[in-house]
PDB file of C-alpha atoms in Angstrom:
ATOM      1  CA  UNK A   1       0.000   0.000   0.000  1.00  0.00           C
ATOM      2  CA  UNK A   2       1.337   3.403  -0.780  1.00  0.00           C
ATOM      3  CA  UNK A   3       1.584   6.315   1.692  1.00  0.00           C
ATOM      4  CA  UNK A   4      -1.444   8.351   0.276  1.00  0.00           C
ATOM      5  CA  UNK A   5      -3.792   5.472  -0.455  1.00  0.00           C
ATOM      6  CA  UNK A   6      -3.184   4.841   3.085  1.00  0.00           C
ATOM      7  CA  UNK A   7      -3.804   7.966   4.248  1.00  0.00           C
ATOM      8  CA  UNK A   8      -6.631   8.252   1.824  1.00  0.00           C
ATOM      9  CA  UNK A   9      -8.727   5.112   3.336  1.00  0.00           C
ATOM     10  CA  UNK A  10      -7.693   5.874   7.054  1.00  0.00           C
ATOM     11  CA  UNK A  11     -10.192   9.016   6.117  1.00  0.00           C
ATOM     12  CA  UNK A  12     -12.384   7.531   3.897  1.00  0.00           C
ATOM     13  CA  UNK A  13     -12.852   4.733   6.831  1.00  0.00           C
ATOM     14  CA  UNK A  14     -13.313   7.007   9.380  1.00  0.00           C
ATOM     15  CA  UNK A  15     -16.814   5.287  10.744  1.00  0.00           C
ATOM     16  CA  UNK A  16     -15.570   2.252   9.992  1.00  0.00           C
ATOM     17  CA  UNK A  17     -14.910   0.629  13.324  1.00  0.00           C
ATOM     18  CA  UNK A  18     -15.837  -3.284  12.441  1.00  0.00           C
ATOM     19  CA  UNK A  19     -13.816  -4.012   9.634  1.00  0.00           C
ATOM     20  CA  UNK A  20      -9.748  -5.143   9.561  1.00  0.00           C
ATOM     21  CA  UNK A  21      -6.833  -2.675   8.676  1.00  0.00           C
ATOM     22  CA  UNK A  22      -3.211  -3.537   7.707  1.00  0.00           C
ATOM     23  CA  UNK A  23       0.103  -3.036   8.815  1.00  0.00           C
ATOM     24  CA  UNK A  24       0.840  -0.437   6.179  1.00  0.00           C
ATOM     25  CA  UNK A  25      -2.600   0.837   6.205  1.00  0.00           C
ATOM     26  CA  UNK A  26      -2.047   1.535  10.474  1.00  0.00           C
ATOM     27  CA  UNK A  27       1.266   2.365  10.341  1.00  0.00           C
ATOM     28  CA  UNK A  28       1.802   5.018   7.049  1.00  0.00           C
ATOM     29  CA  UNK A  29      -1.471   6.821   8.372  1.00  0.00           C
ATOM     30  CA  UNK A  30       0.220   6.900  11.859  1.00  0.00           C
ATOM     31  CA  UNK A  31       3.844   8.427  10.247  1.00  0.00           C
ATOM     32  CA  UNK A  32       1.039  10.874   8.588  1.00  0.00           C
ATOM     33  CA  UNK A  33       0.075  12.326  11.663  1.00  0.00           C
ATOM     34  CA  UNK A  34       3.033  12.022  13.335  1.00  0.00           C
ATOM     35  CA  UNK A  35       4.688  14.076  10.197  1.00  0.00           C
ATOM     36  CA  UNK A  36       2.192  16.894  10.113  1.00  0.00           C
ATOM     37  CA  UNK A  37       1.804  17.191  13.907  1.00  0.00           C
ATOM     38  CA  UNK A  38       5.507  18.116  14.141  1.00  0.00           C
ATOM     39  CA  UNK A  39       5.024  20.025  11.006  1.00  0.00           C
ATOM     40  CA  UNK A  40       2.390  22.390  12.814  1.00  0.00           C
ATOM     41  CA  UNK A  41       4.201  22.338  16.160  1.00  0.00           C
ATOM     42  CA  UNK A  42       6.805  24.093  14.484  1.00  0.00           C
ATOM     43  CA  UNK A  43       4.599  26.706  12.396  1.00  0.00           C
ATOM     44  CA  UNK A  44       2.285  27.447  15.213  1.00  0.00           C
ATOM     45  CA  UNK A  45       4.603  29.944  17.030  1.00  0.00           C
ATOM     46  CA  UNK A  46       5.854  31.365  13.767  1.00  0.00           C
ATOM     47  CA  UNK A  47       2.079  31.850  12.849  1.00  0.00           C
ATOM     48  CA  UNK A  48       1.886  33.463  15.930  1.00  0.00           C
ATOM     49  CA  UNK A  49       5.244  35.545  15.546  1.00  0.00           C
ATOM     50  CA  UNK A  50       6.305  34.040  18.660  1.00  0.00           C
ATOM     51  CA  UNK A  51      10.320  32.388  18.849  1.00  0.00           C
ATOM     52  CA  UNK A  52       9.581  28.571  19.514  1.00  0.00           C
ATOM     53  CA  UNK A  53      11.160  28.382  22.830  1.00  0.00           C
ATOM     54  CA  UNK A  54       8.556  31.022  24.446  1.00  0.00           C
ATOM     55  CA  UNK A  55       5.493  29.141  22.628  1.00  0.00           C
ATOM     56  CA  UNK A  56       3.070  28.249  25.274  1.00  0.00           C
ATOM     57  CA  UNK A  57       0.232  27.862  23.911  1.00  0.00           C
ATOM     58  CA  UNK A  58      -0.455  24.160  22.648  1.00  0.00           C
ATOM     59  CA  UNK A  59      -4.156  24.244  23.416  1.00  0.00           C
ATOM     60  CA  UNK A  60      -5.535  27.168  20.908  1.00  0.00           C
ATOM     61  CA  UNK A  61      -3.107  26.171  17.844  1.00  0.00           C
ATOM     62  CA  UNK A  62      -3.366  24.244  14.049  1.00  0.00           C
ATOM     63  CA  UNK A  63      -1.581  21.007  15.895  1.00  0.00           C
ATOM     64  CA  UNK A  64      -4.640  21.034  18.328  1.00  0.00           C
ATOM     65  CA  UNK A  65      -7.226  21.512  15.684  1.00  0.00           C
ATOM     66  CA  UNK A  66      -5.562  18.798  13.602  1.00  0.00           C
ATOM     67  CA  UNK A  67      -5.345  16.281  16.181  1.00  0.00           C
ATOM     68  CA  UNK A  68      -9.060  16.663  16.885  1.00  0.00           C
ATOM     69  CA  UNK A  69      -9.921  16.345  13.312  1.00  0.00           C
ATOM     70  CA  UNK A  70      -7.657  12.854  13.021  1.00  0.00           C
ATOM     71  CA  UNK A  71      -8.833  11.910  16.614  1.00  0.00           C
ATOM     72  CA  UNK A  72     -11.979   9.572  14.999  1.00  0.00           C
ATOM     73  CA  UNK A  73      -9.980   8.454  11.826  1.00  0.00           C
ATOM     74  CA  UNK A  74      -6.708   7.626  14.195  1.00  0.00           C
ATOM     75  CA  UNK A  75      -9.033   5.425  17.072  1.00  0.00           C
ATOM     76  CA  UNK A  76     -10.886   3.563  13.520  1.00  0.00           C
ATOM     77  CA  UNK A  77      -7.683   2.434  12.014  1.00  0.00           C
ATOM     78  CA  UNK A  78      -6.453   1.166  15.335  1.00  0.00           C
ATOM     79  CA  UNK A  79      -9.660  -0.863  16.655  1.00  0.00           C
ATOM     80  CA  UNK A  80      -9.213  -2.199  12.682  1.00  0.00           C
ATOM     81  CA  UNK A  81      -5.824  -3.106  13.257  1.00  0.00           C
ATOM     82  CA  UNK A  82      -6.524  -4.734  16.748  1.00  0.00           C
ATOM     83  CA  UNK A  83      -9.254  -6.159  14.494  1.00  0.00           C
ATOM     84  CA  UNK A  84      -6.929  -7.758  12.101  1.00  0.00           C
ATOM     85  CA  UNK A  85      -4.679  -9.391  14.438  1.00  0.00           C
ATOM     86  CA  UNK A  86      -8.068 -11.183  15.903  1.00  0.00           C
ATOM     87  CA  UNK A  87      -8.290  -8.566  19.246  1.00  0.00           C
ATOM     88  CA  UNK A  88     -11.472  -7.075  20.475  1.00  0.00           C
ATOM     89  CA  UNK A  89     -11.378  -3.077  20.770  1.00  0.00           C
ATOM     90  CA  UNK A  90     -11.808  -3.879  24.349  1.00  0.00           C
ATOM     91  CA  UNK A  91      -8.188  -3.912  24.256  1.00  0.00           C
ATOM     92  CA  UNK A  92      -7.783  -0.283  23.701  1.00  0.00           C
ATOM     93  CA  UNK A  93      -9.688   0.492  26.529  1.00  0.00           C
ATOM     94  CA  UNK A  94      -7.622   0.747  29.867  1.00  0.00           C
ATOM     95  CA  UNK A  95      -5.429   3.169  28.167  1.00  0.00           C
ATOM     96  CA  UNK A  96      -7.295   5.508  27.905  1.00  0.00           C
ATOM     97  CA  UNK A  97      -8.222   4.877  31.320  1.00  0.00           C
ATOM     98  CA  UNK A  98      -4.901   5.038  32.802  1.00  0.00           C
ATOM     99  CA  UNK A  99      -3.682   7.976  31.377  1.00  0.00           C
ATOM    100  CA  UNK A 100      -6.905   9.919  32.218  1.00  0.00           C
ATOM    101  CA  UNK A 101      -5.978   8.552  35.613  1.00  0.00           C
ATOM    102  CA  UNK A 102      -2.455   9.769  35.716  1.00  0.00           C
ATOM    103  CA  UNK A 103      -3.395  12.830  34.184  1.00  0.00           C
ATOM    104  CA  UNK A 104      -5.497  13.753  37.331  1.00  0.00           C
ATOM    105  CA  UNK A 105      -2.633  13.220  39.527  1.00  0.00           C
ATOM    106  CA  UNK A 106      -0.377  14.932  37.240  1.00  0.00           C
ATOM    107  CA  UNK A 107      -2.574  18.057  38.181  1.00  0.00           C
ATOM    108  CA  UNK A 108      -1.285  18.006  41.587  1.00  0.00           C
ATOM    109  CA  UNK A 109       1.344  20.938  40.682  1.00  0.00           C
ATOM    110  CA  UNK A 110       3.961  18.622  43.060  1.00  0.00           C
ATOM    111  CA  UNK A 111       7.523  18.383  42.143  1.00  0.00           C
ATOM    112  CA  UNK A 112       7.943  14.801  42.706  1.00  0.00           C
ATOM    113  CA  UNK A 113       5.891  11.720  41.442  1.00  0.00           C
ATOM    114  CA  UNK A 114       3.497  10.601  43.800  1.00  0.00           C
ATOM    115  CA  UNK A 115       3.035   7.431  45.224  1.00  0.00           C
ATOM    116  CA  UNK A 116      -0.193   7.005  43.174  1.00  0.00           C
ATOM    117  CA  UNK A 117       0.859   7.741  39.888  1.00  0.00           C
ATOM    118  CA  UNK A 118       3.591   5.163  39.726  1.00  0.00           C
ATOM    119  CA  UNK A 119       1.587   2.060  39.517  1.00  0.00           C
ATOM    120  CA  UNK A 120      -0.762   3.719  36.428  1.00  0.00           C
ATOM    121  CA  UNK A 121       2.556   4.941  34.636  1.00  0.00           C
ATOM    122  CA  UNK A 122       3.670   1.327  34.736  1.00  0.00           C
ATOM    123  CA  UNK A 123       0.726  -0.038  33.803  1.00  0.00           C
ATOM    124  CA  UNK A 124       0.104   2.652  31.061  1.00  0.00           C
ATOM    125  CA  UNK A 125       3.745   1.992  29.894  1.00  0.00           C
ATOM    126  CA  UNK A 126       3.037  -1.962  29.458  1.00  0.00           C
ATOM    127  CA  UNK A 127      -0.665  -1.152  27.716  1.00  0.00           C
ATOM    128  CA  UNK A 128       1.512   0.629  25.401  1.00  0.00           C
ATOM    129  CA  UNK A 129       4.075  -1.960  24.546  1.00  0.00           C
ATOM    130  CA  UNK A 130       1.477  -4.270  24.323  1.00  0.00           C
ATOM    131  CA  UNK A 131      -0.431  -2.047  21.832  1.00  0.00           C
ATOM    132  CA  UNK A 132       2.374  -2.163  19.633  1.00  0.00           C
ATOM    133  CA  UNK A 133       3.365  -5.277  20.085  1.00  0.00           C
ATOM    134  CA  UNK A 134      -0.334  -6.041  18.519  1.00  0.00           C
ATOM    135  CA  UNK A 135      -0.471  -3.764  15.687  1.00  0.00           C
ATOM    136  CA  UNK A 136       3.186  -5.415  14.519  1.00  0.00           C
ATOM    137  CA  UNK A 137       1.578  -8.433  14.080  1.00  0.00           C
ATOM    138  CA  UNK A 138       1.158  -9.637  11.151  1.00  0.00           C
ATOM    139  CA  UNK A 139      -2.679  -9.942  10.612  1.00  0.00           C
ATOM    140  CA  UNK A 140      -4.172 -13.319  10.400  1.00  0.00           C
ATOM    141  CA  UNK A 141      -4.366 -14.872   6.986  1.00  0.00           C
ATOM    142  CA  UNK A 142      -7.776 -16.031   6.792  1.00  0.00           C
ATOM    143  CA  UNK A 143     -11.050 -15.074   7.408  1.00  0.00           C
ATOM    144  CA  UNK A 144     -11.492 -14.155  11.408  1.00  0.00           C
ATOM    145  CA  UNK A 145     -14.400 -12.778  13.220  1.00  0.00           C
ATOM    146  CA  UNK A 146     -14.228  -9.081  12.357  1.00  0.00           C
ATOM    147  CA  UNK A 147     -14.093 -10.284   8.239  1.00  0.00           C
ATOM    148  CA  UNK A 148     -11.647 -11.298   5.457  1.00  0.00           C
ATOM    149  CA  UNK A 149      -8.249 -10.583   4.945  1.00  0.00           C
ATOM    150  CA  UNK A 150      -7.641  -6.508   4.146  1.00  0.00           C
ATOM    151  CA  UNK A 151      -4.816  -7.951   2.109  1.00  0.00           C
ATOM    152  CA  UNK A 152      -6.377 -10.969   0.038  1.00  0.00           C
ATOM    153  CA  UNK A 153      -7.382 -10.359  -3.617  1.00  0.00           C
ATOM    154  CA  UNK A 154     -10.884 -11.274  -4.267  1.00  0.00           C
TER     155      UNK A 154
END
C-alpha cells in the first residue's frame, strides 16, 4: 500500500470501526500524523510571531485543531488493526483509562511523582508496549471474526 492510499482510506474509513486494517494501512497513516503534527508544532509559534522556545500555547493552535480532526480516523484504524490481528477493541480500553488517571494526579502541581501515579505509569507503559506489540503483528491470513483478509485479492 502506498503512503497516500493509506492515508486516503484511514479518512475515507473514518466510521468504519468493524472491519480489519493492515500493517501499512495503520502504520503510514500513523507516520502521517506524526509528520504533520511536528510540522504544525513548528509553524504554530511562527504563525503566531512568537520564537519557539517562548510558545506556550499548545491548546488554541493548528496542531490542536488537527489532532481533533484525526482523533476519529486515528481510534478507527487502530480498533481495525486490533481487528486484524483477531483482538477485540476492548483492548484499547484501559489506556485511555490510565492515562486519564495519571493525568489527574499529574494536576497536583507537586515536584515529585506521587506514590499514586507510579503504579498507572507502569501499567500505562506496558498497555503501550502491548499495543504495539499487537499492531506489529502480522494480521491473520484467513477469514477471522471481524471479516476477510484486508490484504487478500478477491
Amino acid at each position: 500500500m502506498k503512503f497516500f492510499d493509506a492515508v486516503k482510506i484511514c479518512f475515507v474509513k473514518y466510521t468504519n470501526f468493524s472491519d480489519r486494517a493492515s500493517r501499512s494501512e495503520f502504520w503510514l497513516f500513523m507516520l502521517f500524523t506524526l509528520i504533520v503534527e511536528f510540522m504544525l508544532m513548528f509553524f504554530d509559534p511562527m504563525i503566531v510571531g512568537v520564537p519557539f522556545e517562548e510558545y506556550s500555547n499548545p491548546l488554541a493552535s493548528l496542531s490542536m485543531v488537527f489532532f481533533i480532526a484525526t482523533f476519529i480516523p486515528q481510534l478507527s484504524v487502530m480498533v481495525r488493526r486490533l481487528h486484524d490481528v483477531n483482538r477485540s477493541w476492548w483492548w484499547m480500553l484501559p489506556f485511555p483509562v490510565l492515562m486519564l488517571y495519571g493525568l489527574v494526579f499529574s494536576e497536583s502541581g507537586k515536584e515529585e511523582v506521587p506514590v499514586g501515579l507510579l503504579m498507572p505509569l507502569i501499567l500505562t507503559f506496558i498497555w503501550l508496549i502491548l499495543l504495539v506489540f499487537w499492531c506489529c503483528q502480522r494480521g491473520n491470513e484467513e477469514e477471522n471474526r471481524f471479516g476477510p483478509n484486508p490484504l487478500s485479492k478477491d
